[in-house]
């Protein structure tokens, strides 16, 4: 398919579903990324064009040179990075075509992609326009489901933003081990939690892109200097004798009946192929995961957002008044309500006098949660649960949720994110309203290949 046709299709889908904040100009503009891809000759030593002509969309918070990149926020309006994130550089070297920046909750703050920046549009679920795509990478998941052409998206997760929308939109989403993929060029939400990972419709594409984007990056000090396996070798590998722990709490109260049934069918399938399953309990993660995650994430976010003050990046106003007046005006006008809520809570929780009670305590509980998982992985190859407790909710129901109820939606996904563990959401069927259901597998650190090995059998 030619690039201009792909861009035309994206524009058409976008008019109806709002998956993109920016679509590249295609071959019509010589400064576009598409144009650059079409004339790029892949130098031999940099790769052999493994992604030649594959269309890649990119979550708005990942920097793409020359393409407006605003992390879904009004405060970064018109910001065009002068460099490519490492993941972008890597996929371009393999011949990929970057088609645009996908819609998200501003800065990744949300689970439904409804917390978009002022004047920006909310992405609509590809199966039912009255429902959410999930978040925060809603646009990424939506376009991955809807595109008629071969397409992979590069997305981001802090507490579940890859697997949640993947589950709600019926596509595969893989969130790698913390440090497996370079975050250089990612606009930080919470540095100790952020990961870049892909979504696609086929496991082959997930394995392929993971081989390309994983690995050490001298520009990013938290990347791990560990060898990258050939993930595609695990697509055909059987799962006989693989030990899978079924997370008991994830099938209890508050989890939708149809979601449980479909995920149980998935478990049966894995058992028939020779996997050995057993229930396991993760009581600490279940009880404290959401509180711990939101405290840490908001503390880190509140410091990361300090740099957006209308001086250096994005939106700017006429310089008037004192610095404090100017700074307050820009931040009041351009941040949305959820961003403000998180800045206020995060700043409070790490203030002198409250730091020990909140931030430090949450950091200690996080260590306990990591220990709980590590104990489980001494016995199991993988852990399994539904990805989300329910299918994509309707916008009219989301509106009624309090912020706390909103945060509780992440109960199943915050655990692996807190522990930096790789996890994947795989489509597991549909409910009676024809809405997709996701099954989640979690692996031990740097064991992404097991997710691909077992996930490809579902
Ligand atoms: N829903 C979570 C939050 O709002 C996760 C977001 C993310 O992973 N970027 O923080």
CSV table of C-alpha atoms and ligand atoms in Angstrom, one decimal:
chain,number,residue,atom,x,y,z
A,1,UNK,CA,0.0,0.0,0.0
A,2,UNK,CA,1.4,3.4,-0.8
A,3,UNK,CA,2.1,6.0,1.9
A,4,UNK,CA,-0.4,8.5,0.6
A,5,UNK,CA,-3.2,5.9,0.7
A,6,UNK,CA,-2.3,5.0,4.2
A,7,UNK,CA,-2.3,8.7,5.2
A,8,UNK,CA,-5.7,9.2,3.5
A,9,UNK,CA,-7.2,6.2,5.4
A,10,UNK,CA,-5.8,7.5,8.7
A,11,UNK,CA,-7.5,10.9,8.0
A,12,UNK,CA,-10.8,9.3,7.2
A,13,UNK,CA,-10.7,7.1,10.3
A,14,UNK,CA,-9.6,10.1,12.4
A,15,UNK,CA,-12.6,12.2,11.3
A,16,UNK,CA,-14.9,9.6,12.8
A,17,UNK,CA,-12.9,8.1,15.7
A,18,UNK,CA,-10.2,10.7,16.8
A,19,UNK,CA,-7.2,8.4,17.1
A,20,UNK,CA,-4.6,10.9,16.1
A,21,UNK,CA,-3.5,14.3,17.5
A,22,UNK,CA,-1.2,14.7,14.5
A,23,UNK,CA,-1.1,12.9,11.2
A,24,UNK,CA,2.0,13.2,9.0
A,25,UNK,CA,1.8,15.0,5.7
A,26,UNK,CA,2.6,12.0,3.7
A,27,UNK,CA,4.6,12.4,0.6
A,28,UNK,CA,3.1,15.8,0.1
A,29,UNK,CA,5.6,17.6,2.3
A,30,UNK,CA,9.3,17.2,1.9
A,31,UNK,CA,9.8,17.9,5.6
A,32,UNK,CA,7.6,15.0,6.6
A,33,UNK,CA,8.7,11.8,8.2
A,34,UNK,CA,6.9,9.8,5.5
A,35,UNK,CA,8.8,11.6,2.8
A,36,UNK,CA,12.1,10.9,4.6
A,37,UNK,CA,11.2,7.2,4.9
A,38,UNK,CA,10.4,6.9,1.3
A,39,UNK,CA,13.8,8.2,0.2
A,40,UNK,CA,15.8,6.7,3.0
A,41,UNK,CA,18.3,4.1,1.9
A,42,UNK,CA,18.9,1.8,4.9
A,43,UNK,CA,22.7,1.6,5.4
A,44,UNK,CA,23.8,-2.0,5.6
A,45,UNK,CA,25.4,-1.8,9.0
A,46,UNK,CA,22.4,-0.2,10.6
A,47,UNK,CA,20.0,-3.0,9.8
A,48,UNK,CA,18.4,-4.8,6.9
A,49,UNK,CA,15.1,-3.0,6.7
A,50,UNK,CA,13.1,-5.4,8.8
A,51,UNK,CA,10.3,-2.9,9.0
A,52,UNK,CA,10.4,-1.8,5.4
A,53,UNK,CA,7.2,0.0,4.5
A,54,UNK,CA,5.4,-0.9,7.7
A,55,UNK,CA,3.3,1.9,9.1
A,56,UNK,CA,4.0,2.9,12.7
A,57,UNK,CA,2.0,5.2,14.8
A,58,UNK,CA,3.5,6.7,17.9
A,59,UNK,CA,1.9,7.8,21.2
A,60,UNK,CA,1.9,11.5,21.4
A,61,UNK,CA,4.4,11.5,24.4
A,62,UNK,CA,7.2,9.9,22.4
A,63,UNK,CA,9.3,12.5,20.5
A,64,UNK,CA,9.4,12.4,16.7
A,65,UNK,CA,11.6,14.9,15.0
A,66,UNK,CA,9.6,17.6,13.3
A,67,UNK,CA,6.2,16.2,14.2
A,68,UNK,CA,4.1,18.0,16.8
A,69,UNK,CA,4.5,16.0,20.0
A,70,UNK,CA,2.4,17.2,22.9
A,71,UNK,CA,1.8,14.3,25.2
A,72,UNK,CA,-1.9,15.0,24.6
A,73,UNK,CA,-1.7,18.3,26.4
A,74,UNK,CA,-2.6,21.8,25.4
A,75,UNK,CA,0.5,23.1,27.2
A,76,UNK,CA,2.7,21.5,24.6
A,77,UNK,CA,0.8,22.8,21.6
A,78,UNK,CA,3.0,23.4,18.6
A,79,UNK,CA,6.0,21.7,20.2
A,80,UNK,CA,8.0,20.0,17.5
A,81,UNK,CA,11.0,18.0,18.9
A,82,UNK,CA,14.3,18.6,17.2
A,83,UNK,CA,15.3,15.0,17.7
A,84,UNK,CA,13.9,11.5,17.5
A,85,UNK,CA,13.4,9.3,20.6
A,86,UNK,CA,15.8,6.2,20.5
A,87,UNK,CA,12.9,3.9,19.6
A,88,UNK,CA,12.0,6.1,16.7
A,89,UNK,CA,15.5,6.2,15.5
A,90,UNK,CA,15.7,2.4,15.7
A,91,UNK,CA,12.5,1.8,13.7
A,92,UNK,CA,13.4,4.4,11.1
A,93,UNK,CA,16.7,2.6,10.6
A,94,UNK,CA,14.7,-0.5,9.7
A,95,UNK,CA,12.6,1.3,7.1
A,96,UNK,CA,9.4,2.0,9.1
A,97,UNK,CA,7.1,4.8,8.1
A,98,UNK,CA,6.0,7.0,11.0
A,99,UNK,CA,2.4,8.1,10.2
A,100,UNK,CA,1.4,10.2,13.2
A,101,UNK,CA,1.0,10.9,16.9
A,102,UNK,CA,-1.8,9.1,18.7
A,103,UNK,CA,-4.4,10.5,21.1
A,104,UNK,CA,-3.9,9.9,24.8
A,105,UNK,CA,-4.9,11.2,28.3
A,106,UNK,CA,-2.7,14.3,28.8
A,107,UNK,CA,0.7,13.1,30.0
A,108,UNK,CA,-0.7,9.6,30.5
A,109,UNK,CA,-3.0,10.5,33.4
A,110,UNK,CA,-6.0,8.3,32.9
A,111,UNK,CA,-7.4,4.9,32.1
A,112,UNK,CA,-10.0,5.9,29.5
A,113,UNK,CA,-8.4,8.6,27.3
A,114,UNK,CA,-11.1,11.0,28.4
A,115,UNK,CA,-8.6,13.3,30.2
A,116,UNK,CA,-7.4,14.9,26.9
A,117,UNK,CA,-6.0,18.4,26.6
A,118,UNK,CA,-8.3,21.4,26.1
A,119,UNK,CA,-9.8,21.5,22.6
A,120,UNK,CA,-8.6,18.0,21.9
A,121,UNK,CA,-10.9,15.1,20.9
A,122,UNK,CA,-11.6,11.9,22.9
A,123,UNK,CA,-10.8,8.7,20.9
A,124,UNK,CA,-13.9,6.5,20.4
A,125,UNK,CA,-13.9,2.7,20.8
A,126,UNK,CA,-13.6,0.9,17.4
A,127,UNK,CA,-16.4,-1.5,18.4
A,128,UNK,CA,-18.8,1.0,19.9
A,129,UNK,CA,-18.5,4.8,19.6
A,130,UNK,CA,-20.3,5.3,22.8
A,131,UNK,CA,-17.5,3.6,24.7
A,132,UNK,CA,-14.0,4.5,25.6
A,133,UNK,CA,-10.8,3.1,24.0
A,134,UNK,CA,-9.1,2.7,27.4
A,135,UNK,CA,-6.1,4.7,28.4
A,136,UNK,CA,-3.9,6.3,28.5
A,137,UNK,CA,-2.9,5.1,25.0
A,138,UNK,CA,-6.4,5.0,23.6
A,139,UNK,CA,-5.6,6.4,20.1
A,140,UNK,CA,-2.8,3.8,19.7
A,141,UNK,CA,-5.1,0.9,20.4
A,142,UNK,CA,-7.9,2.3,18.3
A,143,UNK,CA,-5.9,2.8,15.2
A,144,UNK,CA,-4.2,-0.6,15.7
A,145,UNK,CA,-7.7,-2.3,15.6
A,146,UNK,CA,-9.1,-0.1,12.8
A,147,UNK,CA,-6.3,0.2,10.2
A,148,UNK,CA,-6.7,-2.0,7.1
A,149,UNK,CA,-3.0,-1.9,6.4
A,150,UNK,CA,-0.2,-3.6,8.3
A,151,UNK,CA,0.4,-1.4,11.4
A,152,UNK,CA,2.3,-1.4,14.7
A,153,UNK,CA,2.1,1.3,17.3
A,154,UNK,CA,4.7,2.5,19.8
A,155,UNK,CA,3.1,3.2,23.0
A,156,UNK,CA,3.8,3.9,26.7
A,157,UNK,CA,2.8,2.5,30.1
A,158,UNK,CA,3.4,3.8,33.6
A,159,UNK,CA,0.6,1.8,35.3
A,160,UNK,CA,-1.2,-0.1,32.6
A,161,UNK,CA,-1.5,2.2,29.6
A,162,UNK,CA,-0.5,-0.3,27.1
A,163,UNK,CA,-2.5,-3.4,28.2
A,164,UNK,CA,-5.7,-1.5,29.3
A,165,UNK,CA,-6.4,0.0,25.9
A,166,UNK,CA,-5.2,-3.1,24.1
A,167,UNK,CA,-7.8,-5.1,26.0
A,168,UNK,CA,-10.6,-2.6,25.4
A,169,UNK,CA,-9.9,-2.4,21.7
A,170,UNK,CA,-9.2,-6.1,21.0
A,171,UNK,CA,-5.5,-5.9,20.1
A,172,UNK,CA,-2.2,-7.3,21.5
A,173,UNK,CA,-0.2,-4.9,23.8
A,174,UNK,CA,3.1,-5.8,25.3
A,175,UNK,CA,4.7,-3.7,28.1
A,176,UNK,CA,8.4,-4.7,28.5
A,177,UNK,CA,10.5,-5.0,31.6
A,178,UNK,CA,11.4,-1.6,33.1
A,179,UNK,CA,14.8,-0.8,31.4
A,180,UNK,CA,14.4,-3.2,28.5
A,181,UNK,CA,13.5,-0.5,26.0
A,182,UNK,CA,15.1,2.9,26.0
A,183,UNK,CA,13.0,5.8,27.3
A,184,UNK,CA,15.2,8.4,25.7
A,185,UNK,CA,12.9,10.9,24.0
A,186,UNK,CA,9.8,9.9,26.1
A,187,UNK,CA,8.1,12.8,27.9
A,188,UNK,CA,8.3,11.6,31.5
A,189,UNK,CA,5.2,10.8,33.5
A,190,UNK,CA,6.9,8.9,36.4
A,191,UNK,CA,10.5,8.0,35.7
A,192,UNK,CA,10.7,4.9,38.0
A,193,UNK,CA,7.6,3.4,36.2
A,194,UNK,CA,7.6,4.5,32.6
A,195,UNK,CA,8.1,2.0,29.8
A,196,UNK,CA,7.8,2.1,26.0
A,197,UNK,CA,6.2,-0.9,24.3
A,198,UNK,CA,4.2,-1.9,21.2
A,199,UNK,CA,0.7,-2.9,20.3
A,200,UNK,CA,-0.2,-4.8,17.1
A,201,UNK,CA,-2.8,-7.2,15.7
A,202,UNK,CA,-0.4,-10.1,15.4
A,203,UNK,CA,2.1,-11.7,17.8
A,204,UNK,CA,4.6,-11.9,14.9
A,205,UNK,CA,4.7,-8.1,14.7
A,206,UNK,CA,5.0,-7.8,18.5
A,207,UNK,CA,8.0,-10.2,18.4
A,208,UNK,CA,9.5,-8.4,15.4
A,209,UNK,CA,9.4,-4.9,16.8
A,210,UNK,CA,10.5,-6.0,20.3
A,211,UNK,CA,13.7,-7.4,18.7
A,212,UNK,CA,14.3,-4.0,17.2
A,213,UNK,CA,13.5,-1.6,20.0
A,214,UNK,CA,14.9,-3.5,23.0
A,215,UNK,CA,18.4,-3.1,24.3
A,216,UNK,CA,21.0,-0.9,26.0
A,217,UNK,CA,21.1,2.8,25.1
A,218,UNK,CA,24.0,4.9,26.1
A,219,UNK,CA,21.7,7.9,26.2
A,220,UNK,CA,19.5,6.4,28.8
A,221,UNK,CA,21.0,5.3,32.1
A,222,UNK,CA,18.2,3.0,33.2
A,223,UNK,CA,18.4,0.8,30.2
A,224,UNK,CA,19.7,-2.7,30.9
A,225,UNK,CA,22.8,-3.9,29.3
A,226,UNK,CA,21.5,-7.4,28.7
A,227,UNK,CA,21.4,-9.4,25.5
A,228,UNK,CA,18.1,-9.2,23.5
A,229,UNK,CA,16.7,-12.7,22.6
A,230,UNK,CA,15.4,-13.5,19.2
A,231,UNK,CA,11.8,-13.2,20.3
A,232,UNK,CA,10.4,-14.5,17.0
A,233,UNK,CA,12.1,-17.9,17.8
A,234,UNK,CA,9.5,-18.3,20.6
A,235,UNK,CA,6.4,-17.9,18.5
A,236,UNK,CA,6.3,-21.6,17.5
A,237,UNK,CA,7.9,-23.0,20.7
A,238,UNK,CA,5.4,-25.3,22.6
A,239,UNK,CA,4.3,-24.7,26.1
A,240,UNK,CA,4.4,-28.2,27.5
A,241,UNK,CA,5.2,-28.2,31.2
A,242,UNK,CA,5.1,-24.4,31.4
A,243,UNK,CA,4.0,-23.4,34.9
A,244,UNK,CA,1.3,-20.8,35.0
A,245,UNK,CA,0.0,-19.2,38.3
A,246,UNK,CA,-3.6,-18.1,38.1
A,247,UNK,CA,-4.0,-15.0,40.3
A,248,UNK,CA,-6.8,-15.9,42.6
A,249,UNK,CA,-7.8,-12.3,43.6
A,250,UNK,CA,-8.3,-11.4,39.9
A,251,UNK,CA,-11.3,-13.8,39.7
A,252,UNK,CA,-13.0,-12.5,42.8
A,253,UNK,CA,-15.4,-9.7,43.7
A,254,UNK,CA,-15.7,-6.8,41.3
A,255,UNK,CA,-14.6,-8.7,38.2
A,256,UNK,CA,-17.2,-9.0,35.5
A,257,UNK,CA,-18.7,-12.5,35.0
A,258,UNK,CA,-18.3,-12.6,31.2
A,259,UNK,CA,-14.7,-11.4,31.5
A,260,UNK,CA,-14.0,-14.2,33.9
A,261,UNK,CA,-15.6,-16.8,31.7
A,262,UNK,CA,-13.6,-15.8,28.6
A,263,UNK,CA,-10.4,-15.7,30.5
A,264,UNK,CA,-11.1,-19.2,31.9
A,265,UNK,CA,-11.6,-20.5,28.4
A,266,UNK,CA,-8.1,-19.1,27.6
A,267,UNK,CA,-6.7,-21.0,30.6
A,268,UNK,CA,-8.3,-24.2,29.4
A,269,UNK,CA,-6.7,-23.7,26.0
A,270,UNK,CA,-3.2,-23.3,27.6
A,271,UNK,CA,-3.8,-26.4,29.8
A,272,UNK,CA,-4.8,-28.4,26.7
A,273,UNK,CA,-1.5,-27.5,25.2
A,274,UNK,CA,0.4,-28.9,28.2
A,275,UNK,CA,0.7,-25.9,30.5
A,276,UNK,CA,0.4,-26.7,34.2
A,277,UNK,CA,-1.8,-24.2,36.1
A,278,UNK,CA,-2.4,-23.6,39.8
A,279,UNK,CA,-4.0,-20.8,41.8
A,280,UNK,CA,-1.7,-18.3,43.5
A,281,UNK,CA,-2.6,-15.5,45.9
A,282,UNK,CA,-1.0,-12.0,45.7
A,283,UNK,CA,-2.7,-10.4,48.8
A,284,UNK,CA,-0.3,-7.4,49.2
A,285,UNK,CA,-0.5,-6.4,45.5
A,286,UNK,CA,-4.3,-6.7,45.6
A,287,UNK,CA,-4.7,-4.7,48.8
A,288,UNK,CA,-2.1,-1.9,48.4
A,289,UNK,CA,-1.3,-1.9,44.7
A,290,UNK,CA,-3.5,1.0,43.6
A,291,UNK,CA,-2.7,3.3,46.5
A,292,UNK,CA,1.0,2.6,46.2
A,293,UNK,CA,1.0,3.2,42.5
A,294,UNK,CA,-1.0,6.4,42.5
A,295,UNK,CA,1.1,7.9,45.4
A,296,UNK,CA,4.4,7.2,43.7
A,297,UNK,CA,3.2,8.1,40.2
A,298,UNK,CA,1.7,11.4,41.3
A,299,UNK,CA,4.8,12.4,43.4
A,300,UNK,CA,7.1,11.8,40.3
A,301,UNK,CA,4.6,13.4,37.9
A,302,UNK,CA,4.4,16.6,40.0
A,303,UNK,CA,8.1,17.2,39.7
A,304,UNK,CA,8.2,16.2,36.0
A,305,UNK,CA,5.5,18.7,35.1
A,306,UNK,CA,7.4,21.6,36.7
A,307,UNK,CA,9.2,22.2,33.5
A,308,UNK,CA,6.1,23.2,31.6
A,309,UNK,CA,5.7,26.8,32.4
A,310,UNK,CA,5.3,28.4,29.0
A,311,UNK,CA,8.9,29.5,28.6
A,312,UNK,CA,10.8,26.7,27.0
A,313,UNK,CA,8.4,24.2,25.4
A,314,UNK,CA,5.1,24.5,23.7
A,315,UNK,CA,2.4,27.0,24.6
A,316,UNK,CA,3.5,30.5,25.4
A,317,UNK,CA,1.7,33.7,26.3
A,318,UNK,CA,2.7,37.3,26.1
A,319,UNK,CA,5.2,37.9,28.8
A,320,UNK,CA,3.4,39.9,31.4
A,321,UNK,CA,3.6,40.3,35.1
A,322,UNK,CA,6.1,38.7,37.5
A,323,UNK,CA,7.5,35.2,36.8
A,324,UNK,CA,5.0,33.7,39.3
A,325,UNK,CA,2.1,35.5,37.7
A,326,UNK,CA,3.1,34.4,34.3
A,327,UNK,CA,3.8,30.8,35.4
A,328,UNK,CA,0.5,30.5,37.2
A,329,UNK,CA,-1.5,31.9,34.3
A,330,UNK,CA,0.0,29.5,31.8
A,331,UNK,CA,-0.3,26.5,34.0
A,332,UNK,CA,-3.9,27.4,35.1
A,333,UNK,CA,-5.0,27.9,31.5
A,334,UNK,CA,-3.3,25.0,29.8
A,335,UNK,CA,-3.2,22.1,32.2
A,336,UNK,CA,-6.5,20.1,32.4
A,337,UNK,CA,-8.2,19.2,35.7
A,338,UNK,CA,-6.7,15.8,36.1
A,339,UNK,CA,-3.1,17.1,35.6
A,340,UNK,CA,-3.8,19.8,38.2
A,341,UNK,CA,-5.2,17.2,40.6
A,342,UNK,CA,-2.1,15.1,40.3
A,343,UNK,CA,0.3,18.0,40.6
A,344,UNK,CA,-1.4,19.1,43.9
A,345,UNK,CA,-1.7,15.6,45.4
A,346,UNK,CA,1.9,14.7,44.3
A,347,UNK,CA,3.4,17.9,45.7
A,348,UNK,CA,1.5,17.4,49.0
A,349,UNK,CA,2.6,13.8,49.4
A,350,UNK,CA,6.3,14.6,49.1
A,351,UNK,CA,6.3,17.8,51.2
A,352,UNK,CA,8.4,18.0,54.3
A,353,UNK,CA,6.3,16.6,57.1
A,354,UNK,CA,4.2,14.3,54.9
A,355,UNK,CA,7.0,12.7,52.9
A,356,UNK,CA,7.6,9.8,55.4
A,357,UNK,CA,4.0,9.1,55.8
A,358,UNK,CA,3.2,9.0,52.1
A,359,UNK,CA,6.1,8.9,49.6
A,360,UNK,CA,8.6,7.0,51.6
A,361,UNK,CA,5.9,4.6,52.9
A,362,UNK,CA,4.7,3.9,49.4
A,363,UNK,CA,8.3,3.2,48.2
A,364,UNK,CA,8.6,0.6,51.0
A,365,UNK,CA,5.3,-1.1,50.1
A,366,UNK,CA,6.5,-1.2,46.5
A,367,UNK,CA,9.5,-3.2,47.6
A,368,UNK,CA,7.2,-5.6,49.4
A,369,UNK,CA,5.1,-6.0,46.3
A,370,UNK,CA,8.2,-6.7,44.2
A,371,UNK,CA,9.1,-9.4,46.8
A,372,UNK,CA,5.6,-10.9,46.5
A,373,UNK,CA,6.0,-11.3,42.8
A,374,UNK,CA,9.6,-12.6,43.0
A,375,UNK,CA,8.4,-15.3,45.3
A,376,UNK,CA,5.7,-16.3,42.8
A,377,UNK,CA,8.2,-16.4,40.0
A,378,UNK,CA,10.4,-18.8,42.0
A,379,UNK,CA,7.6,-21.3,41.3
A,380,UNK,CA,5.9,-20.1,38.1
A,381,UNK,CA,7.0,-19.2,34.6
A,382,UNK,CA,4.0,-16.9,34.1
A,383,UNK,CA,1.1,-15.4,36.1
A,384,UNK,CA,-2.3,-15.0,34.5
A,385,UNK,CA,-5.4,-12.8,35.1
A,386,UNK,CA,-7.9,-10.8,33.1
A,387,UNK,CA,-6.3,-7.5,31.9
A,388,UNK,CA,-9.2,-5.3,33.0
A,389,UNK,CA,-12.1,-6.1,35.4
A,390,UNK,CA,-14.6,-5.1,32.8
A,391,UNK,CA,-15.0,-4.4,29.1
A,392,UNK,CA,-14.7,-0.8,27.7
A,393,UNK,CA,-17.2,1.3,29.6
A,394,UNK,CA,-19.6,3.8,28.1
A,395,UNK,CA,-18.7,7.5,28.3
A,396,UNK,CA,-21.9,8.3,30.2
A,397,UNK,CA,-20.9,5.8,32.9
A,398,UNK,CA,-17.3,7.1,33.1
A,399,UNK,CA,-18.6,10.6,33.7
A,400,UNK,CA,-20.3,9.4,36.9
A,401,UNK,CA,-17.0,7.9,38.4
A,402,UNK,CA,-15.2,9.7,41.2
A,403,UNK,CA,-11.4,10.0,40.8
A,404,UNK,CA,-11.0,7.2,43.2
A,405,UNK,CA,-13.3,4.9,41.3
A,406,UNK,CA,-11.5,5.9,38.2
A,407,UNK,CA,-8.1,4.8,39.7
A,408,UNK,CA,-9.6,1.5,40.9
A,409,UNK,CA,-10.1,0.4,37.3
A,410,UNK,CA,-6.3,-0.2,37.3
A,411,UNK,CA,-6.4,-2.8,40.1
A,412,UNK,CA,-5.1,-5.6,37.9
A,413,UNK,CA,-2.5,-3.7,35.9
A,414,UNK,CA,-0.7,-1.6,38.5
A,415,UNK,CA,1.0,-4.6,40.1
A,416,UNK,CA,3.3,-5.6,37.2
A,417,UNK,CA,4.0,-2.0,36.5
A,418,UNK,CA,5.1,-1.2,40.1
A,419,UNK,CA,7.4,-4.3,40.0
A,420,UNK,CA,8.8,-3.4,36.5
A,421,UNK,CA,7.6,-6.8,35.2
A,422,UNK,CA,6.9,-7.5,31.5
A,423,UNK,CA,3.2,-8.2,30.8
A,424,UNK,CA,1.0,-8.6,27.8
A,425,UNK,CA,-2.7,-8.3,27.0
A,426,UNK,CA,-4.1,-10.8,24.4
A,427,UNK,CA,-7.6,-10.8,23.0
A,428,UNK,CA,-9.7,-13.6,24.6
A,429,UNK,CA,-13.0,-13.2,22.9
A,430,UNK,CA,-16.0,-10.9,23.1
A,431,UNK,CA,-18.9,-10.5,25.5
A,432,UNK,CA,-22.6,-10.5,24.5
A,433,UNK,CA,-22.4,-6.8,23.5
A,434,UNK,CA,-19.6,-7.8,21.1
A,435,UNK,CA,-17.0,-5.9,23.2
A,436,UNK,CA,-13.5,-7.4,23.4
A,437,UNK,CA,-12.0,-9.0,26.5
A,438,UNK,CA,-8.3,-9.2,27.3
A,439,UNK,CA,-6.3,-11.8,29.1
A,440,UNK,CA,-3.1,-10.7,30.8
A,441,UNK,CA,0.1,-12.7,31.2
A,442,UNK,CA,2.9,-11.5,33.5
A,443,UNK,CA,6.5,-12.8,33.3
A,444,UNK,CA,9.6,-12.4,35.5
A,445,UNK,CA,12.1,-9.6,34.7
A,446,UNK,CA,13.6,-9.9,31.2
A,447,UNK,CA,11.5,-12.9,30.3
A,448,UNK,CA,9.4,-11.3,27.5
A,449,UNK,CA,10.0,-14.3,25.4
A,450,UNK,CA,7.7,-16.4,27.7
A,451,UNK,CA,4.9,-13.9,27.1
A,452,UNK,CA,5.4,-14.3,23.4
A,453,UNK,CA,5.7,-18.1,23.6
A,454,UNK,CA,2.5,-18.6,25.6
A,455,UNK,CA,0.6,-15.6,24.2
A,456,UNK,CA,1.0,-16.8,20.6
A,457,UNK,CA,-0.9,-20.0,21.5
A,458,UNK,CA,-4.1,-18.1,22.5
B,1,LIG,N1,-4.3,4.7,34.5
B,1,LIG,C1,-3.0,4.9,35.0
B,1,LIG,C2,-2.8,6.4,35.5
B,1,LIG,O1,-3.6,7.1,35.3
B,1,LIG,C3,-1.9,4.5,34.1
B,1,LIG,C4,-1.5,5.5,33.1
B,1,LIG,C5,-0.3,5.1,32.3
B,1,LIG,O2,0.2,3.9,32.3
B,1,LIG,N2,0.3,6.0,31.6
B,1,LIG,O3,-1.8,6.7,36.0
